[in-house]
């Protein structure tokens, strides 16, 4: 049975010493990436994201935080590696930041993905069918504006989380996956086109860390279906 942890913090409330430690903990490649960020909040979120991944992996495995490296795969997803070859088996991990919040999901086994978004903003100005499947677009069409916005961001965070867990990100095709909601308003996958993981069962979890943000995770594998999911705020890292 999988153990699944979501850890998050508010980036604009991160303590100064945490930010300093986060900067100091970057490896050479990450420092080079950080130097290219022109936006201060984007830089802050990137640095805190790396710190949060290192911190949570260190707690999970007992391996030193400074030893973790995150080379990117073909789709830009950070893959955790430790310089100590004797480090315990590496869990799955994924990162997201949005709406001033930085969050990671860690799982003992199976693929995982996470997305967090600010939900108090208006819907994209472009046609929504660019972001949604036909089923999703039709379901939104009959809703009142506020309900439509709420439903859109639920679908979007679920879609991003699942596509990240599958390893493709949005390049995997936003319309290739269709989400719906059952009679108890729980999310479910209606359709997956062209998926090479048809045998994988996916667990979907949603939460609202703050009034203005929504967070969704997708966890794959039999163990994830009944594993414990913990959502924890890293209060000690914030003022």
Short mmCIF file of C-alpha atoms in Angstrom, two decimals, residues 49-187:
data_model
loop_
_atom_site.label_atom_id
_atom_site.label_comp_id
_atom_site.label_asym_id
_atom_site.label_seq_id
_atom_site.Cartn_x
_atom_site.Cartn_y
_atom_site.Cartn_z
CA UNK A 49 10.49 24.35 -5.05
CA UNK A 50 13.97 22.83 -5.19
CA UNK A 51 14.40 23.33 -1.46
CA UNK A 52 11.04 21.72 -0.70
CA UNK A 53 11.82 18.69 -2.87
CA UNK A 54 15.21 18.22 -1.20
CA UNK A 55 13.74 18.71 2.27
CA UNK A 56 10.90 16.22 1.79
CA UNK A 57 13.11 13.60 0.15
CA UNK A 58 15.61 13.90 3.00
CA UNK A 59 12.85 13.34 5.57
CA UNK A 60 11.41 10.46 3.57
CA UNK A 61 14.65 8.56 2.89
CA UNK A 62 17.13 9.76 5.50
CA UNK A 63 19.57 10.66 2.70
CA UNK A 64 21.22 14.08 3.02
CA UNK A 65 19.23 16.89 1.44
CA UNK A 66 22.35 18.35 -0.18
CA UNK A 67 22.92 15.13 -2.11
CA UNK A 68 19.73 15.29 -4.16
CA UNK A 69 19.92 16.28 -7.81
CA UNK A 70 17.06 16.73 -10.26
CA UNK A 71 18.05 16.12 -13.88
CA UNK A 72 15.23 16.83 -16.31
CA UNK A 73 13.70 14.15 -18.50
CA UNK A 74 12.65 14.65 -22.13
CA UNK A 75 9.48 16.45 -21.03
CA UNK A 76 11.20 18.75 -18.53
CA UNK A 77 10.14 16.78 -15.47
CA UNK A 78 12.70 16.72 -12.60
CA UNK A 79 13.81 13.17 -11.77
CA UNK A 80 15.30 12.74 -8.25
CA UNK A 81 18.77 11.22 -8.05
CA UNK A 82 21.09 11.05 -5.05
CA UNK A 83 24.86 11.26 -5.28
CA UNK A 84 25.12 8.58 -2.59
CA UNK A 85 24.57 5.31 -4.44
CA UNK A 86 23.69 3.63 -1.13
CA UNK A 87 20.72 5.95 -0.58
CA UNK A 88 17.41 4.17 0.04
CA UNK A 89 15.08 3.47 -2.87
CA UNK A 90 13.95 6.78 -4.27
CA UNK A 91 10.23 7.56 -4.00
CA UNK A 92 8.28 9.25 -6.76
CA UNK A 93 8.03 13.03 -6.50
CA UNK A 94 6.47 15.89 -8.41
CA UNK A 95 6.40 19.66 -7.95
CA UNK A 96 4.05 22.53 -8.73
CA UNK A 97 3.71 26.19 -7.86
CA UNK A 98 0.98 28.71 -8.52
CA UNK A 99 -1.08 31.34 -6.76
CA UNK A 100 1.81 32.05 -4.39
CA UNK A 101 1.91 28.44 -3.23
CA UNK A 102 4.70 25.87 -3.70
CA UNK A 103 3.79 22.20 -3.28
CA UNK A 104 5.27 18.74 -3.78
CA UNK A 105 3.76 15.27 -3.75
CA UNK A 106 5.86 12.27 -2.69
CA UNK A 107 4.76 8.65 -3.03
CA UNK A 108 6.42 5.43 -1.92
CA UNK A 109 5.75 3.83 -5.31
CA UNK A 110 3.98 4.48 -8.58
CA UNK A 111 3.90 7.63 -10.72
CA UNK A 112 2.58 10.87 -9.22
CA UNK A 113 1.69 14.30 -10.52
CA UNK A 114 0.57 17.52 -8.85
CA UNK A 115 -0.83 20.85 -9.97
CA UNK A 116 -1.77 23.94 -7.99
CA UNK A 117 -3.51 26.98 -9.43
CA UNK A 118 -4.96 30.29 -8.36
CA UNK A 119 -8.72 29.96 -8.79
CA UNK A 120 -9.85 33.53 -8.15
CA UNK A 121 -8.81 34.65 -11.65
CA UNK A 122 -10.94 34.78 -14.76
CA UNK A 123 -11.00 31.97 -17.27
CA UNK A 124 -8.53 32.06 -20.19
CA UNK A 125 -9.57 34.59 -22.80
CA UNK A 126 -8.96 32.14 -25.63
CA UNK A 127 -11.58 29.55 -26.58
CA UNK A 128 -11.99 27.04 -23.79
CA UNK A 129 -12.09 24.15 -26.25
CA UNK A 130 -8.33 24.61 -26.61
CA UNK A 131 -7.97 23.42 -23.04
CA UNK A 132 -10.84 20.97 -22.65
CA UNK A 133 -12.18 17.80 -24.19
CA UNK A 134 -15.54 17.87 -25.95
CA UNK A 135 -17.18 16.24 -22.93
CA UNK A 136 -15.71 18.76 -20.51
CA UNK A 137 -16.58 21.73 -22.70
CA UNK A 138 -20.18 20.55 -23.03
CA UNK A 139 -20.48 20.09 -19.25
CA UNK A 140 -19.28 23.65 -18.63
CA UNK A 141 -21.56 25.21 -21.22
CA UNK A 142 -24.69 24.94 -19.10
CA UNK A 143 -23.21 26.38 -15.91
CA UNK A 144 -23.51 29.87 -14.45
CA UNK A 145 -20.32 31.98 -14.71
CA UNK A 146 -19.05 31.38 -11.15
CA UNK A 147 -19.82 27.67 -11.28
CA UNK A 148 -18.18 27.47 -14.72
CA UNK A 149 -15.01 29.07 -13.41
CA UNK A 150 -14.90 26.74 -10.41
CA UNK A 151 -15.46 23.66 -12.57
CA UNK A 152 -12.85 24.75 -15.13
CA UNK A 153 -10.11 25.08 -12.54
CA UNK A 154 -11.04 21.72 -11.02
CA UNK A 155 -10.73 20.08 -14.42
CA UNK A 156 -7.54 21.96 -15.27
CA UNK A 157 -5.66 21.00 -12.12
CA UNK A 158 -6.75 17.37 -12.44
CA UNK A 159 -5.72 17.30 -16.09
CA UNK A 160 -2.30 18.81 -15.38
CA UNK A 161 -1.69 16.46 -12.46
CA UNK A 162 -2.54 13.35 -14.49
CA UNK A 163 -0.55 14.40 -17.55
CA UNK A 164 2.45 15.15 -15.32
CA UNK A 165 2.10 11.79 -13.58
CA UNK A 166 2.07 10.06 -16.96
CA UNK A 167 5.30 11.88 -17.78
CA UNK A 168 4.15 13.91 -20.76
CA UNK A 169 2.87 17.15 -19.29
CA UNK A 170 0.43 19.13 -21.42
CA UNK A 171 2.37 18.02 -24.50
CA UNK A 172 0.49 14.75 -24.00
CA UNK A 173 -2.65 16.45 -25.29
CA UNK A 174 -5.15 18.36 -23.18
CA UNK A 175 -8.11 16.99 -25.12
CA UNK A 176 -6.83 13.40 -24.95
CA UNK A 177 -8.16 13.09 -21.39
CA UNK A 178 -11.72 13.78 -20.28
CA UNK A 179 -12.71 14.28 -16.64
CA UNK A 180 -16.14 14.14 -15.10
CA UNK A 181 -17.67 14.07 -11.63
CA UNK A 182 -19.82 11.36 -10.10
CA UNK A 183 -23.06 11.72 -8.11
CA UNK A 184 -21.00 12.59 -5.01
CA UNK A 185 -19.04 15.23 -6.96
CA UNK A 186 -15.88 13.11 -6.90
CA UNK A 187 -13.60 13.41 -9.95
#
